[in-house]
Short mmCIF file of C-alpha atoms in Angstrom, two decimals:
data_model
loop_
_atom_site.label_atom_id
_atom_site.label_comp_id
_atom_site.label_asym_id
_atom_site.label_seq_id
_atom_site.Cartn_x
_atom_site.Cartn_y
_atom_site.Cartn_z
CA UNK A 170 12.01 -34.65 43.55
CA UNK A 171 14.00 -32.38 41.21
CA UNK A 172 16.22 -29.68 42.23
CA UNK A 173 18.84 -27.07 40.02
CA UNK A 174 21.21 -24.84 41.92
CA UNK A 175 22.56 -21.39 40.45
CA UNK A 176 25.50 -20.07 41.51
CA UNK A 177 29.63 -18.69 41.00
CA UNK A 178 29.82 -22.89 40.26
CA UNK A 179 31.12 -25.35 37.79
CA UNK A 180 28.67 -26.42 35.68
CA UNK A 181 30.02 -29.77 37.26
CA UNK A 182 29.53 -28.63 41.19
CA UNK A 183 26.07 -27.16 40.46
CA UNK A 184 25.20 -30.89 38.98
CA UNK A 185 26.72 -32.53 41.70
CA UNK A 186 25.39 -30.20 44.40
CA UNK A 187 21.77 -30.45 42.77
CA UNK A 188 21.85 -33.90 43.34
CA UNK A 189 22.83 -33.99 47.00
CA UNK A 190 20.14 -31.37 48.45
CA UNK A 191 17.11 -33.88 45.98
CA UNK A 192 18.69 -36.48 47.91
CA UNK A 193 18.29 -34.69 51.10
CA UNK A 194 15.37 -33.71 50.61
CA UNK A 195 14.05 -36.96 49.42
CA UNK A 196 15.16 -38.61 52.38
CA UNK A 197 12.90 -36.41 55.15
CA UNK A 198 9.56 -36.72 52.93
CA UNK A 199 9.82 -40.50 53.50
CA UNK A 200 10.29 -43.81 52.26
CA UNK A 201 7.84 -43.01 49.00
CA UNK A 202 10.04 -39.76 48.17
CA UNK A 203 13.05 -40.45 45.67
CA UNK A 204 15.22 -38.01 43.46
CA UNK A 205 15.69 -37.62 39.84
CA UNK A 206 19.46 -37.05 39.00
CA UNK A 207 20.32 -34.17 36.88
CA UNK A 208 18.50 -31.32 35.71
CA UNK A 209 14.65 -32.24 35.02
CA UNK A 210 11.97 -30.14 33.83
CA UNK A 211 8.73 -30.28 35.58
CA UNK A 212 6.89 -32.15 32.68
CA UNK A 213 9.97 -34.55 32.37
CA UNK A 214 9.49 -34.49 36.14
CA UNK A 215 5.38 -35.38 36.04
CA UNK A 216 6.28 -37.82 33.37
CA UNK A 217 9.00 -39.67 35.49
CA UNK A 218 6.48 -39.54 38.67
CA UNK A 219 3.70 -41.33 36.98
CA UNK A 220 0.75 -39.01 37.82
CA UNK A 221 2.21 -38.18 41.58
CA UNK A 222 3.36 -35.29 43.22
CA UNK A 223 6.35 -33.24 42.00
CA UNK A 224 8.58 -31.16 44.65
CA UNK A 225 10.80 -28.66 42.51
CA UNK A 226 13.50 -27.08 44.31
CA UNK A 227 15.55 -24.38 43.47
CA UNK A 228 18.44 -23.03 45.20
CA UNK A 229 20.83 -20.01 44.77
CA UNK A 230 24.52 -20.19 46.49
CA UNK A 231 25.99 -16.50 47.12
CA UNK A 232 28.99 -15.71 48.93
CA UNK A 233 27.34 -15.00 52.11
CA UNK A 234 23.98 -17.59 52.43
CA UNK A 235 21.82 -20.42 50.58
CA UNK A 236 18.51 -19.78 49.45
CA UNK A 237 16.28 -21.66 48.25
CA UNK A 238 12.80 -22.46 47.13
CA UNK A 239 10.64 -25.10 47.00
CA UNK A 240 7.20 -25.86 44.14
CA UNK A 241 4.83 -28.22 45.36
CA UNK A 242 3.36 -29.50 41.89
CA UNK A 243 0.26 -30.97 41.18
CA UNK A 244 -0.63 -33.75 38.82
CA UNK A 245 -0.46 -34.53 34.99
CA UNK A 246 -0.57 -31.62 33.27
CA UNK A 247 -3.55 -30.27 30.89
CA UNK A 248 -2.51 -29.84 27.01
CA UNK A 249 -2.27 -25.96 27.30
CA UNK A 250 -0.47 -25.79 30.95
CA UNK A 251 2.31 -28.25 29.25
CA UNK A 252 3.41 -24.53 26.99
CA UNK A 253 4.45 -22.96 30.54
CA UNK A 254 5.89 -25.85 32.28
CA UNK A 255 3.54 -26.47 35.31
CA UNK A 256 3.65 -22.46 35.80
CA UNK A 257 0.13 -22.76 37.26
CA UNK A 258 0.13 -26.12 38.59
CA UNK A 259 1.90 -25.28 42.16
CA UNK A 260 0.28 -26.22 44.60
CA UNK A 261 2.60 -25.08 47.70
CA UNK A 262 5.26 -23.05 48.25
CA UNK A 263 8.22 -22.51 50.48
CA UNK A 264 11.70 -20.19 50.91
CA UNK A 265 14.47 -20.66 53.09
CA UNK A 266 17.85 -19.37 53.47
CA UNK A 267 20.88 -20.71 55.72
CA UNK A 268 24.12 -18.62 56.23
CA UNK A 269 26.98 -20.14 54.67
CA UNK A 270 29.42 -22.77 56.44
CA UNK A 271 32.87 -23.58 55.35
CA UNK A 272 31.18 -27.12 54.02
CA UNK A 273 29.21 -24.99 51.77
CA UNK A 274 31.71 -22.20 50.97
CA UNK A 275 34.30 -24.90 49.97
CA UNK A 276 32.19 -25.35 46.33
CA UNK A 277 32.83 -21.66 45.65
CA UNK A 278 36.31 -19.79 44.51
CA UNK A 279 38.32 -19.34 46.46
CA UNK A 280 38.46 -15.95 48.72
CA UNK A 281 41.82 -13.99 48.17
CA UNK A 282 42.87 -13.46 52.04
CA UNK A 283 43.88 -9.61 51.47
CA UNK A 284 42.68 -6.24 53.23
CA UNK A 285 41.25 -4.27 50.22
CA UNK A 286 40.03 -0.85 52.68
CA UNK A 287 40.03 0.28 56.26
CA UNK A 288 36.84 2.53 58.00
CA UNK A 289 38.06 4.14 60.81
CA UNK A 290 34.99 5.23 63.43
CA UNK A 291 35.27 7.64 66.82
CA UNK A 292 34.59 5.74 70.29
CA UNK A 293 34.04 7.78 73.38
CA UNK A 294 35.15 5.17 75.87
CA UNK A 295 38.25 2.50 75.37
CA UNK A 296 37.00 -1.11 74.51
CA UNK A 297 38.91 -3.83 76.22
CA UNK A 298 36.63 -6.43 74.48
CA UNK A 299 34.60 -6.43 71.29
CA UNK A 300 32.17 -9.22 70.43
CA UNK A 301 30.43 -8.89 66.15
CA UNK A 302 27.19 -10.62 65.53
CA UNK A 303 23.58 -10.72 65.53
CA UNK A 304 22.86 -9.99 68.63
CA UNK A 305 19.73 -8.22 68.64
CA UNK A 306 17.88 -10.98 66.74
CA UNK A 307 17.20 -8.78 63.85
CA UNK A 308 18.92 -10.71 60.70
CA UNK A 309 22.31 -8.22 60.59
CA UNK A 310 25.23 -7.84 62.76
CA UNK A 311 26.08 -5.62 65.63
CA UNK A 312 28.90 -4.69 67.14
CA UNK A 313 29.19 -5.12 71.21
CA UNK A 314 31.58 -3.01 72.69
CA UNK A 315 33.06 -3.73 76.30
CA UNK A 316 34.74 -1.25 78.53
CA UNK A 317 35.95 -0.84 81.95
CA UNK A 318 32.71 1.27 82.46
CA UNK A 319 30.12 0.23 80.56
CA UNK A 320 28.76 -2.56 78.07
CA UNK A 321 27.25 -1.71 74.80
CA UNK A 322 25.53 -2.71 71.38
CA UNK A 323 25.29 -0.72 68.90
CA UNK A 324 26.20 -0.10 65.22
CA UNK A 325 28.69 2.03 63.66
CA UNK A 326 26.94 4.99 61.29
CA UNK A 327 28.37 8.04 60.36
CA UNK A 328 31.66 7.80 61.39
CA UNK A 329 31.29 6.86 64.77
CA UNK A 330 29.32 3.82 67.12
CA UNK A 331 26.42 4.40 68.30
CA UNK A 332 24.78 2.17 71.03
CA UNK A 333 21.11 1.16 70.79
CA UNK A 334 21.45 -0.32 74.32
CA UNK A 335 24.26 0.25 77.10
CA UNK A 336 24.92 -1.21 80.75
CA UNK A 337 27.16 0.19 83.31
CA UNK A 338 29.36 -2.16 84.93
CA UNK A 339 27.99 -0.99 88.29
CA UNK A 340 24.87 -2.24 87.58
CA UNK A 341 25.87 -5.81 86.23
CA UNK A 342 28.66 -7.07 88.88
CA UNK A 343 31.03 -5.59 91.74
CA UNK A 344 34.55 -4.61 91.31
CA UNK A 345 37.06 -7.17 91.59
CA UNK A 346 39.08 -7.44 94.61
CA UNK A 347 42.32 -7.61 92.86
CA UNK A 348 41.64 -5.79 89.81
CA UNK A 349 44.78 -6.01 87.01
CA UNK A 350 46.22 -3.24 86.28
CA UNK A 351 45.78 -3.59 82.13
CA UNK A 352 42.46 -6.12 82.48
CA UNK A 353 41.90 -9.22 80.52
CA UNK A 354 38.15 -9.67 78.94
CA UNK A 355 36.05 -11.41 76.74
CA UNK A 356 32.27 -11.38 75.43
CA UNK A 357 31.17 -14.29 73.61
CA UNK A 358 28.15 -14.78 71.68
CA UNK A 359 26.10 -17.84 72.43
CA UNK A 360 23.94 -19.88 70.68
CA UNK A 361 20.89 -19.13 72.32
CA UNK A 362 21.14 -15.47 72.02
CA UNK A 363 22.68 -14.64 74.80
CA UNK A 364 26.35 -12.55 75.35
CA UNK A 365 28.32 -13.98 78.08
CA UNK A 366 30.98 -11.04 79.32
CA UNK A 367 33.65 -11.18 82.04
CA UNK A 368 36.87 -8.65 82.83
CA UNK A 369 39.14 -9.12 85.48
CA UNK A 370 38.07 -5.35 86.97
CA UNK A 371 35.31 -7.23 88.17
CA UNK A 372 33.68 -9.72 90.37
CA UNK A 373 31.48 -11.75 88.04
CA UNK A 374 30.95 -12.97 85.00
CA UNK A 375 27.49 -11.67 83.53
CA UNK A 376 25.04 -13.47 80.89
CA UNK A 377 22.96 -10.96 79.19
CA UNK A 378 19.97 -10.95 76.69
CA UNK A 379 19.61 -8.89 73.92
CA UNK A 380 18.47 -6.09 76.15
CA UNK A 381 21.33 -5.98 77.75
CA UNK A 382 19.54 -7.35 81.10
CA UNK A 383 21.03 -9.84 83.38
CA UNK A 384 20.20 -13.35 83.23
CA UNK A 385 22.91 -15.11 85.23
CA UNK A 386 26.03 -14.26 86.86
CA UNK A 387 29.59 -16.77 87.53
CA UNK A 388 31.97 -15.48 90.09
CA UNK A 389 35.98 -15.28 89.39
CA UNK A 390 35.27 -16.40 85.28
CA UNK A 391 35.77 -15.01 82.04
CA UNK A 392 34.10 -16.43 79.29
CA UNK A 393 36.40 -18.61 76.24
CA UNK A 394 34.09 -19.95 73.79
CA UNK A 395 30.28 -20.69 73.37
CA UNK A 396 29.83 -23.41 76.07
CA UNK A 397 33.59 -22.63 78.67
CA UNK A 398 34.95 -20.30 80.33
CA UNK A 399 38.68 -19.05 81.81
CA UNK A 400 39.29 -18.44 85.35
CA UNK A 401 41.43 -16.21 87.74
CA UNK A 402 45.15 -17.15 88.70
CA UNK A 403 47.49 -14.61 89.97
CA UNK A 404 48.08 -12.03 87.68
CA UNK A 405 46.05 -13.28 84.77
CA UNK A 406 43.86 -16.30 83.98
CA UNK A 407 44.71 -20.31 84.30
CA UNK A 408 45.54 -22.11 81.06
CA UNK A 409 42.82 -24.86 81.47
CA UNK A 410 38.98 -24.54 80.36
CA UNK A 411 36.39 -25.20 83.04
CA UNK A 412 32.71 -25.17 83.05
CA UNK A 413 31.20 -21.59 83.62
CA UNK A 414 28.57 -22.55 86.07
CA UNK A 415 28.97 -24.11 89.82
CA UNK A 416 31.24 -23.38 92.37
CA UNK A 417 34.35 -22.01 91.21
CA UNK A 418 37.87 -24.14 92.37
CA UNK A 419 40.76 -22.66 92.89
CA UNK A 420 43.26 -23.15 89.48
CA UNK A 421 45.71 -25.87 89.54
CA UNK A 422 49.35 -25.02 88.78
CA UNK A 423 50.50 -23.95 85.80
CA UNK A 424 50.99 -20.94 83.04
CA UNK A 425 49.29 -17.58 83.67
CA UNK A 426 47.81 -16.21 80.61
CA UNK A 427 46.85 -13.00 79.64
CA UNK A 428 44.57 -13.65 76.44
CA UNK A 429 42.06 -16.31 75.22
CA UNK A 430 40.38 -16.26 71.92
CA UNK A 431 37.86 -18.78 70.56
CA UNK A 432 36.06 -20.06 67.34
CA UNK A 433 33.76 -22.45 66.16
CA UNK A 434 35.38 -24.09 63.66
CA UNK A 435 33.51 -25.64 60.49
CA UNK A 436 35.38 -28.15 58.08
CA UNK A 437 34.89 -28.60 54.33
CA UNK A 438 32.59 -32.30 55.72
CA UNK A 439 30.52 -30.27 57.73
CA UNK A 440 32.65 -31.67 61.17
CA UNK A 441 32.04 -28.75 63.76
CA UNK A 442 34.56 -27.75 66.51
CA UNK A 443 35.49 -25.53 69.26
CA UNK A 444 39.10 -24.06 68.78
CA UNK A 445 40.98 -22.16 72.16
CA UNK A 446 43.85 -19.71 71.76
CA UNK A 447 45.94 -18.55 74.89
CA UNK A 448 48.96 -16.56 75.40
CA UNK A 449 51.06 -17.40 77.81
CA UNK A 450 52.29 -14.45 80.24
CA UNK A 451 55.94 -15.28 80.84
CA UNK A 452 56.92 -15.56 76.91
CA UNK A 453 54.35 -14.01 75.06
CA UNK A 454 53.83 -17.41 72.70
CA UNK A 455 50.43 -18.73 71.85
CA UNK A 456 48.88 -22.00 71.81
CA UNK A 457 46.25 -23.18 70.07
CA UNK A 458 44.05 -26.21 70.77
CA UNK A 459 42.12 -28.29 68.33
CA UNK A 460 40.73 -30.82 71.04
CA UNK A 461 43.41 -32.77 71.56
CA UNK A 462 45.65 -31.67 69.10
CA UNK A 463 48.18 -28.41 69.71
CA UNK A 464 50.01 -25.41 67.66
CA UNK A 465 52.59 -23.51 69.10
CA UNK A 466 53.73 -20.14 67.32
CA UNK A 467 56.90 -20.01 67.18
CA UNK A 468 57.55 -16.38 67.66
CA UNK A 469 55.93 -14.27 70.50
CA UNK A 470 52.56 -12.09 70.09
CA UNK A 471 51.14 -8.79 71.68
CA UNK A 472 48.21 -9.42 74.40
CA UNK A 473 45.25 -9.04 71.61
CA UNK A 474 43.57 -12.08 70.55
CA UNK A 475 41.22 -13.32 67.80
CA UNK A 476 39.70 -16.20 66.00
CA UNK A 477 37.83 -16.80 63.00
CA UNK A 478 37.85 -18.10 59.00
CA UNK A 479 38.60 -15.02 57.49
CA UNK A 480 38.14 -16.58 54.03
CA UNK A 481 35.37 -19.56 54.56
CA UNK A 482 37.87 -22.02 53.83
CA UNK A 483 37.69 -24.57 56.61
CA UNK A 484 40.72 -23.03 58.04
CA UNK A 485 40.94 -20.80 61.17
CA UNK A 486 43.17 -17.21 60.75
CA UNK A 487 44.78 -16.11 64.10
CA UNK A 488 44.57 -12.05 64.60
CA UNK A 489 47.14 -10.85 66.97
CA UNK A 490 48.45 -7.44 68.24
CA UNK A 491 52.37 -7.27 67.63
CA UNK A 492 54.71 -8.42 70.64
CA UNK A 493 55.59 -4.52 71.68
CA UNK A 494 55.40 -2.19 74.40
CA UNK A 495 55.94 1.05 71.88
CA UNK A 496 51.78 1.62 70.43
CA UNK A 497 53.84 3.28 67.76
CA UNK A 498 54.97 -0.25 66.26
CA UNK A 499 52.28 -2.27 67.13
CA UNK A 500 50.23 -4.31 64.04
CA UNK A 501 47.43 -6.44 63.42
CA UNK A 502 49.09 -9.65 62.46
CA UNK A 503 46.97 -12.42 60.86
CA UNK A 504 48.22 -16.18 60.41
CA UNK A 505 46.57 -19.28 58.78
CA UNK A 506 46.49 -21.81 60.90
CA UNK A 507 47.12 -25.35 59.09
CA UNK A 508 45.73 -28.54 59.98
CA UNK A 509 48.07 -29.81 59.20
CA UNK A 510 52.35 -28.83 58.63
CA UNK A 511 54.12 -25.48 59.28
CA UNK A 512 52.42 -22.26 59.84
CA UNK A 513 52.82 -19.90 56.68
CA UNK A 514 53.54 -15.74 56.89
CA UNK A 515 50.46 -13.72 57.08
CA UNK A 516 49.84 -10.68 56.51
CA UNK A 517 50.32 -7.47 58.74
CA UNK A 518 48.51 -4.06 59.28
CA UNK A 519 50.36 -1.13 60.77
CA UNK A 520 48.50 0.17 63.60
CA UNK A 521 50.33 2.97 65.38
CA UNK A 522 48.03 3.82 67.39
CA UNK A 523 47.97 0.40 69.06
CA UNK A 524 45.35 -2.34 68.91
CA UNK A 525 43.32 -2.46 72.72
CA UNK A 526 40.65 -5.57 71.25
CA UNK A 527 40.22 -7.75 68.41
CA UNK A 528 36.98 -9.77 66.65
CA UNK A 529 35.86 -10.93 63.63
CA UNK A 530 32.61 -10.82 62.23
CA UNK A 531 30.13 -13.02 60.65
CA UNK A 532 30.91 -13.25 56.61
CA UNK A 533 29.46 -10.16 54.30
CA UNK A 534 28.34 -10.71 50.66
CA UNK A 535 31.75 -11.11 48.90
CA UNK A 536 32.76 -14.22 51.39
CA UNK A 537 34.95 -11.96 53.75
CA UNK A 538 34.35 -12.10 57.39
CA UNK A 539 35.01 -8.84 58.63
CA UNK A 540 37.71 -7.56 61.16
CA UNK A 541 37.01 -5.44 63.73
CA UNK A 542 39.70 -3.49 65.87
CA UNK A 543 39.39 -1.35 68.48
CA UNK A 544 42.96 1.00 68.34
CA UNK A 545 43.93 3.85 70.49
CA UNK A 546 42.28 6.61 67.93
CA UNK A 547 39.12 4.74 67.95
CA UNK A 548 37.50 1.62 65.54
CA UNK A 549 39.11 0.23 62.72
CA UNK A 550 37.11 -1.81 60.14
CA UNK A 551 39.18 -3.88 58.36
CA UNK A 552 37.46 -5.51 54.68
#
């Protein structure tokens, strides 16, 4: 087993890197399978082997995915086939590629956390949720936009979204019975595919496909995160997670909130977690939970929530509306939140025509997820 990876990398990392994935790959052929250290030619390879099979892997390490392919090679090789290295000696082939995780992004530079350039798109109907992804299934993201009327995927082109599917709120759950006057919603996208989407305008809770059809519904839930969900308390939602299936309890005491955000959150040694952000109603500060640990900002934020590494790090960025009532001095606000020690200054958009929803999308090909907001003069796309 031999493997090289190319790459923005040390010569040092793509060594060191090379010689984990032979290792790993070594280890699911089987007992018999081992892994040459280094870089090894094929005939270096053959000669090492003894006359058995060679597995070649190469892989490639871009800002946004890992590819890689894999030579099956057959034996010794004939006097003339030694001139072209085993170039007609494979005797399978394979690709794969993986999207990138902060475990794997942590071997490249570093991403400078700056907005370079805004696109600014038209949207005929106010968002009071956005949700980026694939969503559809096809390979690329899409952009799910959630109103007060209607529910909709789509992409934006030209200047301006443009659904490819779209479901009226009439059709996927009643109206509340004590709709808020400025609603709180979410739409998640779940593991399997599916979008999970909940407002307080309305009854239910609704799991969707890719169509946009209903597969499930929750009563008195909004979803918060890929597995939990929020649920109703007085004028806003209850500060605790619950399970979004079953009969729905009424909340226990404590702070009404009126936003939740949520990430998966993947470290530098591959640990995977779910991270919740609320804002509490009475004061406007937010808390943020990693399992049993909490951060508390110490200044007050505006009602629009997000989560997600901006910069593939291993480190979440909070997006936040500003703490105003005036759409004229509202911002997009983005913090670093620290494992561990004080929370450093961010940065800060101007946005005066308010921001209405927040989300970030999956990483592009120069290592920046993208932000999207939707504003009172439409979408912003923020690179």
């Amino acid at each position: 087993m031999t493997a090289a990876v190319a790459g923005e990398l040390t010569k040092e990392r793509r060594a060191e890197l090379g010689g984990r994935l032979a290792a790993l790959v070594a280890g699911e052929l089987g007992p018999k399978a081992r892994a040459l250290s280094g870089i090894v030619s094929s005939l270096a390879a053959h000669a090492a082997a003894r006359g058995a099979k060679v597995v070649s892997l190469r892989a490639e390490l871009d800002r946004s995915r890992l590819s890689a392919t894999a030579d099956v090679l057959g034996g010794g090789a004939r006097f003339w086939e030694r001139f072209a290295d085993q170039a007609s000696r494979v005797t399978a082939h394979s690709f794969a590629a993986q999207p990138l995780d902060a475990e794997l992004r942590s071997a490249l530079p570093r991403v400078p956390l700056v907005i370079s350039k805004i696109h600014k798109a038209k949207l005929d109907e106010p968002a009071v949720a956005l949700v980026c992804g694939d969503i559809d299934g096809d390979g690329s993201p899409e952009l799910g936009v959630v109103g007060r009327h209607r529910t909709r995927i789509g992409r934006i082109v030209s200047g301006a979204f443009q659904a490819s599917d779209s479901a009226a709120w009439s059709d996927l759950s009643p109206l509340s019975g004590a709709p808020l006057r400025e609603p709180v919603a979410s739409a998640v996208l779940r593991s399997d595919g599916t979008l999970a989407v909940g407002s307080t305008d309305r009854e239910n809770l609704v799991v969707l496909d890719r169509e946009l059809n209903v597969l499930g519904r929750a009563a008195g839930r909004i979803p918060w995160g890929t597995q939990g969900c929020a649920r109703r308390s007085g004028l806003g939602l209850a500060d605790e997670e619950v399970a979004c299936t079953g009969a729905a309890k009424a909340a226990a005491p404590g702070a009404v909130v009126d936003a939740i955000a949520a990430a998966r959150l993947v470290g530098r040694d591959g640990s995977s977690r779910e991270v919740l952000a609320l804002r509490r109603q009475s004061d406007g500060h937010v808390s943020i939970r990693f399992g049993k640990r909490r951060l508390e900002l110490p200044e007050p934020v505006g009602a629009q929530l997000a989560l997600g590494d901006l910069d593939g790090d291993g480190q979440l960025e909070l997006l936040s509306s500003e703490a105003t009532l005036d759409p004229a001095a509202d911002a997009l606000k983005i913090r670093t939140l620290p494992e561990n020690g004080p929370l450093a200054p961010g940065l800060s958009v101007p946005v005066p025509s308010g921001v209405q929803a927040l989300c970030v999308c999956p990483p592009g090909p120069n290592g920046f997820s993208t932000i999207v907001a939707a504003t009172g003069d439409g979408l912003w796309v923020l690179e």
